[in-house]
Amino acid sequence: MNALKKLLRGTAAAAVLIASVGLAAPANAAEQQSVKDAVQTVKRITAKASGLLKGDAVVKKQGAMVGTAKVHGEAEPLVAAIAADDVQNSVVASTKDTQSMIMVLDQGKSSADFSMSIPDGYVAELTNDGGVQLRNQSARIVIPFISAPWALDSNGKKLPTSYTVNGSKITQHINTNGAAYPIVADPSIQWIPYPVVAMYGWEAGTIRKMTASILVAGPGASCTLVGITGWVGKVFTAICSLVGLGSAKDIVRNIGNVWQSSSGLLLWGCYGFRIWNPGAGAIPMPARDCA
């Protein structure tokens, strides 16, 4: 599965990224105190914003975090990573299923920079709600990565904040007018095993009409032997290369079923159909993801 092999190359890059940010224990008393102060500052301020962090969140000194998505039938997950450029002032709050990198900004600072390592073939870009997604430009596969940002001042007041993305760099900008320092700001990984394939409504309708042709492939058939041409074949091949023939046929069947059973979907609306939970319904997407 060539597409999967390309994606998994990100594993090595993620390991290099994590190693490069220096996660070793502080060498002296001053550094140890700095780490303790950062963790306590984050705990103190986030406690003032009810529900921002889960009650079981473990806050510890960490300069990088990794997100993974399990691929059906594969032993290795897809891997992406994000690391803080200012390692000394970063901590990570982790629960069973979430990771939040929280930066402590001292007096006068209003932004924080992060470096990403993402799978080959994907680009990082902003979402409509202000988060960051990974998009495969050739196959219309879109994967959530970073949630919309938040920021609090020392009194727990929410501050206006947003991201900019430049290649493998993310910068979080905070409006600090009237804010009390220190400020805590957060990019949270939302990499979950629900990548979507983006398509226009009329394309989903066409797939519905072609479902029988796609599903006719027998048990011994491979992704390359299904024989569907044009953009439908391209979409099917992209899904098939990620999940295998059997799962791909189920996904295509469900895309058609979602289109048929949904009301209010527009022919020229752009929608995301979840690859590993396609029956959950269509998600409105920006038009660029279907282009």
PDB file of C-alpha atoms in Angstrom:
ATOM      1  CA  MET A   1       0.000   0.000   0.000  1.00  0.00           C
ATOM      2  CA  ASN A   2       2.089   2.858  -1.346  1.00  0.00           C
ATOM      3  CA  ALA A   3      -0.004   5.648   0.161  1.00  0.00           C
ATOM      4  CA  LEU A   4       0.234   4.090   3.588  1.00  0.00           C
ATOM      5  CA  LYS A   5       4.001   3.635   3.269  1.00  0.00           C
ATOM      6  CA  LYS A   6       4.355   7.324   2.482  1.00  0.00           C
ATOM      7  CA  LEU A   7       2.242   8.281   5.478  1.00  0.00           C
ATOM      8  CA  LEU A   8       4.233   6.090   7.813  1.00  0.00           C
ATOM      9  CA  ARG A   9       7.450   7.852   6.877  1.00  0.00           C
ATOM     10  CA  GLY A  10       6.176  10.554   9.222  1.00  0.00           C
ATOM     11  CA  THR A  11       6.964   8.243  12.148  1.00  0.00           C
ATOM     12  CA  ALA A  12      10.708   8.716  11.790  1.00  0.00           C
ATOM     13  CA  ALA A  13      10.320  12.463  11.297  1.00  0.00           C
ATOM     14  CA  ALA A  14       8.192  12.678  14.424  1.00  0.00           C
ATOM     15  CA  ALA A  15      10.851  10.860  16.431  1.00  0.00           C
ATOM     16  CA  VAL A  16      13.529  13.271  15.211  1.00  0.00           C
ATOM     17  CA  LEU A  17      11.298  16.245  16.047  1.00  0.00           C
ATOM     18  CA  ILE A  18      10.716  15.036  19.593  1.00  0.00           C
ATOM     19  CA  ALA A  19      14.407  14.318  20.119  1.00  0.00           C
ATOM     20  CA  SER A  20      15.325  17.767  18.847  1.00  0.00           C
ATOM     21  CA  VAL A  21      13.316  19.648  21.474  1.00  0.00           C
ATOM     22  CA  GLY A  22      15.371  18.330  24.386  1.00  0.00           C
ATOM     23  CA  LEU A  23      13.049  16.534  26.799  1.00  0.00           C
ATOM     24  CA  ALA A  24      15.811  15.540  29.204  1.00  0.00           C
ATOM     25  CA  ALA A  25      15.384  16.303  32.909  1.00  0.00           C
ATOM     26  CA  PRO A  26      16.547  19.754  34.052  1.00  0.00           C
ATOM     27  CA  ALA A  27      20.240  19.759  34.893  1.00  0.00           C
ATOM     28  CA  ASN A  28      20.257  22.209  37.811  1.00  0.00           C
ATOM     29  CA  ALA A  29      18.122  23.566  40.639  1.00  0.00           C
ATOM     30  CA  ALA A  30      17.155  26.734  38.747  1.00  0.00           C
ATOM     31  CA  GLU A  31      15.869  24.744  35.778  1.00  0.00           C
ATOM     32  CA  GLN A  32      14.023  22.344  38.083  1.00  0.00           C
ATOM     33  CA  GLN A  33      12.308  25.292  39.751  1.00  0.00           C
ATOM     34  CA  SER A  34      11.403  26.723  36.328  1.00  0.00           C
ATOM     35  CA  VAL A  35       9.729  23.452  35.367  1.00  0.00           C
ATOM     36  CA  LYS A  36       7.837  23.334  38.666  1.00  0.00           C
ATOM     37  CA  ASP A  37       6.708  26.927  38.262  1.00  0.00           C
ATOM     38  CA  ALA A  38       5.406  26.331  34.707  1.00  0.00           C
ATOM     39  CA  VAL A  39       3.385  23.281  35.757  1.00  0.00           C
ATOM     40  CA  GLN A  40       1.941  25.037  38.819  1.00  0.00           C
ATOM     41  CA  THR A  41       1.125  28.158  36.782  1.00  0.00           C
ATOM     42  CA  VAL A  42      -0.818  26.107  34.250  1.00  0.00           C
ATOM     43  CA  LYS A  43      -2.698  24.217  36.958  1.00  0.00           C
ATOM     44  CA  ARG A  44      -3.567  27.428  38.807  1.00  0.00           C
ATOM     45  CA  ILE A  45      -4.862  29.327  35.786  1.00  0.00           C
ATOM     46  CA  THR A  46      -6.720  26.504  34.022  1.00  0.00           C
ATOM     47  CA  ALA A  47      -8.511  25.699  37.301  1.00  0.00           C
ATOM     48  CA  LYS A  48     -10.227  29.078  36.959  1.00  0.00           C
ATOM     49  CA  ALA A  49     -11.858  28.060  33.657  1.00  0.00           C
ATOM     50  CA  SER A  50     -14.327  25.301  34.457  1.00  0.00           C
ATOM     51  CA  GLY A  51     -14.304  22.393  32.011  1.00  0.00           C
ATOM     52  CA  LEU A  52     -11.279  23.566  30.049  1.00  0.00           C
ATOM     53  CA  LEU A  53      -9.233  20.555  31.139  1.00  0.00           C
ATOM     54  CA  LYS A  54     -10.696  17.232  32.207  1.00  0.00           C
ATOM     55  CA  GLY A  55     -10.472  16.393  35.882  1.00  0.00           C
ATOM     56  CA  ASP A  56      -8.127  13.467  35.243  1.00  0.00           C
ATOM     57  CA  ALA A  57      -5.660  15.535  33.190  1.00  0.00           C
ATOM     58  CA  VAL A  58      -2.014  14.975  34.115  1.00  0.00           C
ATOM     59  CA  VAL A  59       0.091  18.108  33.649  1.00  0.00           C
ATOM     60  CA  LYS A  60       3.813  17.593  33.179  1.00  0.00           C
ATOM     61  CA  LYS A  61       6.833  19.240  31.609  1.00  0.00           C
ATOM     62  CA  GLN A  62       7.002  18.243  27.968  1.00  0.00           C
ATOM     63  CA  GLY A  63       8.071  20.019  24.803  1.00  0.00           C
ATOM     64  CA  ALA A  64       6.419  17.846  22.155  1.00  0.00           C
ATOM     65  CA  MET A  65       3.423  15.615  21.648  1.00  0.00           C
ATOM     66  CA  VAL A  66       2.469  13.005  19.081  1.00  0.00           C
ATOM     67  CA  GLY A  67      -0.902  12.210  17.541  1.00  0.00           C
ATOM     68  CA  THR A  68      -1.723   8.849  15.994  1.00  0.00           C
ATOM     69  CA  ALA A  69      -4.580   7.351  14.009  1.00  0.00           C
ATOM     70  CA  LYS A  70      -4.950   3.587  13.801  1.00  0.00           C
ATOM     71  CA  VAL A  71      -5.285   2.184  10.294  1.00  0.00           C
ATOM     72  CA  HIS A  72      -7.516  -0.817   9.804  1.00  0.00           C
ATOM     73  CA  GLY A  73      -5.523  -3.970   9.190  1.00  0.00           C
ATOM     74  CA  GLU A  74      -2.167  -2.345   9.872  1.00  0.00           C
ATOM     75  CA  ALA A  75       0.103  -2.841  12.880  1.00  0.00           C
ATOM     76  CA  GLU A  76       1.527   0.686  12.738  1.00  0.00           C
ATOM     77  CA  PRO A  77      -0.512   3.897  13.133  1.00  0.00           C
ATOM     78  CA  LEU A  78      -0.304   7.091  11.118  1.00  0.00           C
ATOM     79  CA  VAL A  79       1.856   9.552  13.029  1.00  0.00           C
ATOM     80  CA  ALA A  80       2.149  13.339  13.281  1.00  0.00           C
ATOM     81  CA  ALA A  81       3.850  15.486  15.907  1.00  0.00           C
ATOM     82  CA  ILE A  82       3.978  19.053  17.158  1.00  0.00           C
ATOM     83  CA  ALA A  83       6.768  20.610  19.233  1.00  0.00           C
ATOM     84  CA  ALA A  84       7.034  23.945  21.007  1.00  0.00           C
ATOM     85  CA  ASP A  85       9.870  26.203  19.887  1.00  0.00           C
ATOM     86  CA  ASP A  86      10.061  27.547  23.465  1.00  0.00           C
ATOM     87  CA  VAL A  87      10.564  24.214  25.233  1.00  0.00           C
ATOM     88  CA  GLN A  88      11.274  25.694  28.659  1.00  0.00           C
ATOM     89  CA  ASN A  89       7.818  27.252  28.935  1.00  0.00           C
ATOM     90  CA  SER A  90       5.745  24.381  27.564  1.00  0.00           C
ATOM     91  CA  VAL A  91       3.862  21.678  29.449  1.00  0.00           C
ATOM     92  CA  VAL A  92       1.443  19.005  28.270  1.00  0.00           C
ATOM     93  CA  ALA A  93      -1.874  18.118  29.887  1.00  0.00           C
ATOM     94  CA  SER A  94      -2.800  14.532  29.001  1.00  0.00           C
ATOM     95  CA  THR A  95      -5.880  12.401  29.603  1.00  0.00           C
ATOM     96  CA  LYS A  96      -6.719   8.957  28.300  1.00  0.00           C
ATOM     97  CA  ASP A  97      -7.697  10.332  24.886  1.00  0.00           C
ATOM     98  CA  THR A  98      -6.545  13.976  24.687  1.00  0.00           C
ATOM     99  CA  GLN A  99      -3.312  15.956  24.638  1.00  0.00           C
ATOM    100  CA  SER A 100      -2.997  19.690  25.135  1.00  0.00           C
ATOM    101  CA  MET A 101       0.302  21.529  24.855  1.00  0.00           C
ATOM    102  CA  ILE A 102       0.047  24.592  27.070  1.00  0.00           C
ATOM    103  CA  MET A 103       2.461  27.488  26.787  1.00  0.00           C
ATOM    104  CA  VAL A 104       3.239  29.936  29.581  1.00  0.00           C
ATOM    105  CA  LEU A 105       3.757  33.419  28.150  1.00  0.00           C
ATOM    106  CA  ASP A 106       5.648  35.890  30.308  1.00  0.00           C
ATOM    107  CA  GLN A 107       5.181  39.642  30.378  1.00  0.00           C
ATOM    108  CA  GLY A 108       5.303  41.245  26.914  1.00  0.00           C
ATOM    109  CA  LYS A 109       4.837  38.038  24.882  1.00  0.00           C
ATOM    110  CA  SER A 110       1.761  37.675  22.667  1.00  0.00           C
ATOM    111  CA  SER A 111       2.527  34.671  20.454  1.00  0.00           C
ATOM    112  CA  ALA A 112       3.927  31.141  20.583  1.00  0.00           C
ATOM    113  CA  ASP A 113       5.566  29.150  17.770  1.00  0.00           C
ATOM    114  CA  PHE A 114       5.353  25.416  17.107  1.00  0.00           C
ATOM    115  CA  SER A 115       6.948  23.046  14.596  1.00  0.00           C
ATOM    116  CA  MET A 116       5.054  20.153  13.008  1.00  0.00           C
ATOM    117  CA  SER A 117       6.025  16.818  11.554  1.00  0.00           C
ATOM    118  CA  ILE A 118       3.228  15.503   9.329  1.00  0.00           C
ATOM    119  CA  PRO A 119       2.901  12.507   6.986  1.00  0.00           C
ATOM    120  CA  ASP A 120       4.264  12.814   3.449  1.00  0.00           C
ATOM    121  CA  GLY A 121       1.693  13.895   0.901  1.00  0.00           C
ATOM    122  CA  TYR A 122      -0.275  16.059   3.355  1.00  0.00           C
ATOM    123  CA  VAL A 123      -0.369  19.818   3.934  1.00  0.00           C
ATOM    124  CA  ALA A 124      -1.451  21.605   7.103  1.00  0.00           C
ATOM    125  CA  GLU A 125      -4.081  24.333   6.774  1.00  0.00           C
ATOM    126  CA  LEU A 126      -6.584  26.238   8.886  1.00  0.00           C
ATOM    127  CA  THR A 127     -10.135  24.963   9.287  1.00  0.00           C
ATOM    128  CA  ASN A 128     -13.311  27.042   9.338  1.00  0.00           C
ATOM    129  CA  ASP A 129     -13.428  26.944  13.141  1.00  0.00           C
ATOM    130  CA  GLY A 130      -9.810  28.091  13.533  1.00  0.00           C
ATOM    131  CA  GLY A 131      -8.162  24.711  14.066  1.00  0.00           C
ATOM    132  CA  VAL A 132      -5.640  22.958  11.834  1.00  0.00           C
ATOM    133  CA  GLN A 133      -6.309  20.008   9.547  1.00  0.00           C
ATOM    134  CA  LEU A 134      -4.082  17.804   7.396  1.00  0.00           C
ATOM    135  CA  ARG A 135      -5.191  17.463   3.789  1.00  0.00           C
ATOM    136  CA  ASN A 136      -4.035  15.120   1.049  1.00  0.00           C
ATOM    137  CA  GLN A 137      -4.221  17.387  -1.993  1.00  0.00           C
ATOM    138  CA  SER A 138      -4.412  14.568  -4.534  1.00  0.00           C
ATOM    139  CA  ALA A 139      -6.863  12.235  -2.792  1.00  0.00           C
ATOM    140  CA  ARG A 140      -9.204  14.576  -0.909  1.00  0.00           C
ATOM    141  CA  ILE A 141      -8.462  12.856   2.382  1.00  0.00           C
ATOM    142  CA  VAL A 142      -8.828  15.301   5.296  1.00  0.00           C
ATOM    143  CA  ILE A 143      -7.740  14.532   8.870  1.00  0.00           C
ATOM    144  CA  PRO A 144      -8.376  16.706  11.956  1.00  0.00           C
ATOM    145  CA  PHE A 145      -5.112  17.574  13.741  1.00  0.00           C
ATOM    146  CA  ILE A 146      -5.163  20.621  16.034  1.00  0.00           C
ATOM    147  CA  SER A 147      -8.311  21.916  17.748  1.00  0.00           C
ATOM    148  CA  ALA A 148      -9.280  25.585  17.714  1.00  0.00           C
ATOM    149  CA  PRO A 149      -6.991  27.460  20.154  1.00  0.00           C
ATOM    150  CA  TRP A 150      -7.758  28.976  23.520  1.00  0.00           C
ATOM    151  CA  ALA A 151      -5.861  31.358  25.817  1.00  0.00           C
ATOM    152  CA  LEU A 152      -6.360  32.572  29.393  1.00  0.00           C
ATOM    153  CA  ASP A 153      -4.783  35.394  31.322  1.00  0.00           C
ATOM    154  CA  SER A 154      -3.612  35.001  34.913  1.00  0.00           C
ATOM    155  CA  ASN A 155      -7.134  35.707  36.230  1.00  0.00           C
ATOM    156  CA  GLY A 156      -8.716  33.017  34.052  1.00  0.00           C
ATOM    157  CA  LYS A 157     -10.115  35.527  31.551  1.00  0.00           C
ATOM    158  CA  LYS A 158     -10.476  34.114  28.019  1.00  0.00           C
ATOM    159  CA  LEU A 159      -8.438  36.025  25.442  1.00  0.00           C
ATOM    160  CA  PRO A 160      -9.029  36.292  21.674  1.00  0.00           C
ATOM    161  CA  THR A 161      -6.567  33.978  19.923  1.00  0.00           C
ATOM    162  CA  SER A 162      -5.931  32.424  16.517  1.00  0.00           C
ATOM    163  CA  TYR A 163      -3.405  30.422  14.489  1.00  0.00           C
ATOM    164  CA  THR A 164      -1.458  31.115  11.363  1.00  0.00           C
ATOM    165  CA  VAL A 165       0.133  28.262   9.414  1.00  0.00           C
ATOM    166  CA  ASN A 166       3.263  28.572   7.277  1.00  0.00           C
ATOM    167  CA  GLY A 167       4.448  25.230   5.946  1.00  0.00           C
ATOM    168  CA  SER A 168       5.449  23.140   8.955  1.00  0.00           C
ATOM    169  CA  LYS A 169       5.181  26.082  11.368  1.00  0.00           C
ATOM    170  CA  ILE A 170       2.169  27.078  13.479  1.00  0.00           C
ATOM    171  CA  THR A 171       2.045  30.385  15.326  1.00  0.00           C
ATOM    172  CA  GLN A 172      -0.583  31.074  17.964  1.00  0.00           C
ATOM    173  CA  HIS A 173      -1.404  34.766  18.273  1.00  0.00           C
ATOM    174  CA  ILE A 174      -3.052  36.173  21.416  1.00  0.00           C
ATOM    175  CA  ASN A 175      -4.728  39.554  21.884  1.00  0.00           C
ATOM    176  CA  THR A 176      -3.209  40.635  25.207  1.00  0.00           C
ATOM    177  CA  ASN A 177      -4.949  44.009  25.572  1.00  0.00           C
ATOM    178  CA  GLY A 178      -5.821  44.441  29.240  1.00  0.00           C
ATOM    179  CA  ALA A 179      -4.557  40.948  30.083  1.00  0.00           C
ATOM    180  CA  ALA A 180      -2.849  40.013  33.340  1.00  0.00           C
ATOM    181  CA  TYR A 181       0.357  38.018  32.923  1.00  0.00           C
ATOM    182  CA  PRO A 182       1.366  35.229  32.880  1.00  0.00           C
ATOM    183  CA  ILE A 183      -0.847  33.970  30.051  1.00  0.00           C
ATOM    184  CA  VAL A 184      -1.435  30.310  29.184  1.00  0.00           C
ATOM    185  CA  ALA A 185      -2.234  29.327  25.586  1.00  0.00           C
ATOM    186  CA  ASP A 186      -2.996  25.971  24.049  1.00  0.00           C
ATOM    187  CA  PRO A 187      -2.916  23.946  20.843  1.00  0.00           C
ATOM    188  CA  SER A 188      -4.661  20.588  21.466  1.00  0.00           C
ATOM    189  CA  ILE A 189      -4.157  17.582  19.231  1.00  0.00           C
ATOM    190  CA  GLN A 190      -7.493  16.291  17.984  1.00  0.00           C
ATOM    191  CA  TRP A 191      -5.995  13.650  15.700  1.00  0.00           C
ATOM    192  CA  ILE A 192      -8.676  10.976  15.948  1.00  0.00           C
ATOM    193  CA  PRO A 193      -9.367   7.897  13.813  1.00  0.00           C
ATOM    194  CA  TYR A 194     -12.012   9.622  11.727  1.00  0.00           C
ATOM    195  CA  PRO A 195     -10.339  11.005   8.609  1.00  0.00           C
ATOM    196  CA  VAL A 196     -12.883  12.055   5.998  1.00  0.00           C
ATOM    197  CA  VAL A 197     -13.011  11.962   2.227  1.00  0.00           C
ATOM    198  CA  ALA A 198     -14.319  15.270   0.894  1.00  0.00           C
ATOM    199  CA  MET A 199     -16.662  15.447  -2.082  1.00  0.00           C
ATOM    200  CA  TYR A 200     -19.461  17.531  -3.532  1.00  0.00           C
ATOM    201  CA  GLY A 201     -23.025  16.408  -3.039  1.00  0.00           C
ATOM    202  CA  TRP A 202     -23.442  15.518  -6.683  1.00  0.00           C
ATOM    203  CA  GLU A 203     -20.324  13.346  -6.468  1.00  0.00           C
ATOM    204  CA  ALA A 204     -21.757  11.434  -3.518  1.00  0.00           C
ATOM    205  CA  GLY A 205     -24.943  10.994  -5.550  1.00  0.00           C
ATOM    206  CA  THR A 206     -22.930   9.622  -8.460  1.00  0.00           C
ATOM    207  CA  ILE A 207     -21.156   7.195  -6.135  1.00  0.00           C
ATOM    208  CA  ARG A 208     -24.583   6.082  -4.952  1.00  0.00           C
ATOM    209  CA  LYS A 209     -25.528   5.220  -8.537  1.00  0.00           C
ATOM    210  CA  MET A 210     -22.231   3.379  -9.108  1.00  0.00           C
ATOM    211  CA  THR A 211     -22.234   1.446  -5.839  1.00  0.00           C
ATOM    212  CA  ALA A 212     -23.192  -1.833  -7.497  1.00  0.00           C
ATOM    213  CA  SER A 213     -20.274  -1.576  -9.945  1.00  0.00           C
ATOM    214  CA  ILE A 214     -17.792  -0.906  -7.151  1.00  0.00           C
ATOM    215  CA  LEU A 215     -19.085  -3.642  -4.877  1.00  0.00           C
ATOM    216  CA  VAL A 216     -19.026  -6.332  -7.569  1.00  0.00           C
ATOM    217  CA  ALA A 217     -15.304  -7.000  -6.938  1.00  0.00           C
ATOM    218  CA  GLY A 218     -14.857 -10.529  -5.625  1.00  0.00           C
ATOM    219  CA  PRO A 219     -12.938 -11.645  -2.515  1.00  0.00           C
ATOM    220  CA  GLY A 220      -9.707 -12.096  -4.468  1.00  0.00           C
ATOM    221  CA  ALA A 221      -9.790  -8.656  -6.093  1.00  0.00           C
ATOM    222  CA  SER A 222      -7.360  -5.884  -5.157  1.00  0.00           C
ATOM    223  CA  CYS A 223      -7.710  -2.111  -5.142  1.00  0.00           C
ATOM    224  CA  THR A 224      -6.120  -1.891  -8.594  1.00  0.00           C
ATOM    225  CA  LEU A 225      -8.455  -4.462 -10.156  1.00  0.00           C
ATOM    226  CA  VAL A 226     -11.810  -2.863  -9.420  1.00  0.00           C
ATOM    227  CA  GLY A 227     -11.744  -1.108 -12.808  1.00  0.00           C
ATOM    228  CA  ILE A 228     -13.541   2.128 -11.871  1.00  0.00           C
ATOM    229  CA  THR A 229     -12.180   5.057 -13.896  1.00  0.00           C
ATOM    230  CA  GLY A 230     -12.363   8.834 -13.628  1.00  0.00           C
ATOM    231  CA  TRP A 231     -12.665  10.770 -10.383  1.00  0.00           C
ATOM    232  CA  VAL A 232     -14.805   8.050  -8.774  1.00  0.00           C
ATOM    233  CA  GLY A 233     -11.996   5.563  -9.324  1.00  0.00           C
ATOM    234  CA  LYS A 234      -9.490   8.044  -7.921  1.00  0.00           C
ATOM    235  CA  VAL A 235     -11.540   8.521  -4.752  1.00  0.00           C
ATOM    236  CA  PHE A 236     -12.103   4.788  -4.351  1.00  0.00           C
ATOM    237  CA  THR A 237      -8.409   4.020  -4.883  1.00  0.00           C
ATOM    238  CA  ALA A 238      -7.407   6.624  -2.293  1.00  0.00           C
ATOM    239  CA  ILE A 239      -9.734   5.116   0.308  1.00  0.00           C
ATOM    240  CA  CYS A 240      -8.766   1.582  -0.664  1.00  0.00           C
ATOM    241  CA  SER A 241      -5.050   2.303  -0.296  1.00  0.00           C
ATOM    242  CA  LEU A 242      -5.654   3.391   3.300  1.00  0.00           C
ATOM    243  CA  VAL A 243      -8.074   0.742   4.525  1.00  0.00           C
ATOM    244  CA  GLY A 244      -7.956  -2.196   2.094  1.00  0.00           C
ATOM    245  CA  LEU A 245     -10.492  -3.492  -0.374  1.00  0.00           C
ATOM    246  CA  GLY A 246     -13.028  -4.955   2.048  1.00  0.00           C
ATOM    247  CA  SER A 247     -13.309  -1.832   4.196  1.00  0.00           C
ATOM    248  CA  ALA A 248     -13.242   0.458   1.150  1.00  0.00           C
ATOM    249  CA  LYS A 249     -16.316  -1.265  -0.294  1.00  0.00           C
ATOM    250  CA  ASP A 250     -18.160  -0.755   2.992  1.00  0.00           C
ATOM    251  CA  ILE A 251     -17.185   2.923   3.047  1.00  0.00           C
ATOM    252  CA  VAL A 252     -18.387   3.491  -0.524  1.00  0.00           C
ATOM    253  CA  ARG A 253     -21.667   1.714   0.263  1.00  0.00           C
ATOM    254  CA  ASN A 254     -22.187   3.932   3.310  1.00  0.00           C
ATOM    255  CA  ILE A 255     -21.380   7.135   1.401  1.00  0.00           C
ATOM    256  CA  GLY A 256     -24.160   6.249  -1.004  1.00  0.00           C
ATOM    257  CA  ASN A 257     -26.528   5.389   1.834  1.00  0.00           C
ATOM    258  CA  VAL A 258     -25.784   8.643   3.699  1.00  0.00           C
ATOM    259  CA  TRP A 259     -26.471  10.645   0.542  1.00  0.00           C
ATOM    260  CA  GLN A 260     -29.750   8.852  -0.112  1.00  0.00           C
ATOM    261  CA  SER A 261     -31.017   9.071   3.460  1.00  0.00           C
ATOM    262  CA  SER A 262     -29.934  12.648   4.278  1.00  0.00           C
ATOM    263  CA  SER A 263     -32.149  15.666   3.762  1.00  0.00           C
ATOM    264  CA  GLY A 264     -30.880  19.148   3.033  1.00  0.00           C
ATOM    265  CA  LEU A 265     -27.622  18.143   1.331  1.00  0.00           C
ATOM    266  CA  LEU A 266     -26.879  20.350  -1.676  1.00  0.00           C
ATOM    267  CA  LEU A 267     -25.544  19.129  -5.002  1.00  0.00           C
ATOM    268  CA  TRP A 268     -22.791  21.771  -4.942  1.00  0.00           C
ATOM    269  CA  GLY A 269     -22.219  21.636  -1.204  1.00  0.00           C
ATOM    270  CA  CYS A 270     -18.881  20.206  -0.064  1.00  0.00           C
ATOM    271  CA  TYR A 271     -19.166  17.420   2.518  1.00  0.00           C
ATOM    272  CA  GLY A 272     -16.842  15.131   4.402  1.00  0.00           C
ATOM    273  CA  PHE A 273     -17.730  11.457   4.773  1.00  0.00           C
ATOM    274  CA  ARG A 274     -15.923   9.747   7.647  1.00  0.00           C
ATOM    275  CA  ILE A 275     -13.672   6.970   6.409  1.00  0.00           C
ATOM    276  CA  TRP A 276     -13.872   4.777   9.515  1.00  0.00           C
ATOM    277  CA  ASN A 277     -17.334   5.744  10.720  1.00  0.00           C
ATOM    278  CA  PRO A 278     -19.108   6.683   7.485  1.00  0.00           C
ATOM    279  CA  GLY A 279     -22.592   5.992   8.812  1.00  0.00           C
ATOM    280  CA  ALA A 280     -22.275   8.960  11.193  1.00  0.00           C
ATOM    281  CA  GLY A 281     -23.447  11.375   8.500  1.00  0.00           C
ATOM    282  CA  ALA A 282     -21.976  14.020   6.240  1.00  0.00           C
ATOM    283  CA  ILE A 283     -19.946  16.924   7.672  1.00  0.00           C
ATOM    284  CA  PRO A 284     -20.104  20.355   5.949  1.00  0.00           C
ATOM    285  CA  MET A 285     -16.635  21.209   4.606  1.00  0.00           C
ATOM    286  CA  PRO A 286     -15.074  24.288   2.954  1.00  0.00           C
ATOM    287  CA  ALA A 287     -15.286  24.197  -0.832  1.00  0.00           C
ATOM    288  CA  ARG A 288     -11.490  24.112  -1.173  1.00  0.00           C
ATOM    289  CA  ASP A 289     -11.463  20.560   0.229  1.00  0.00           C
ATOM    290  CA  CYS A 290     -13.583  19.352  -2.689  1.00  0.00           C
ATOM    291  CA  ALA A 291     -11.661  21.252  -5.374  1.00  0.00           C
TER     292      ALA A 291
END
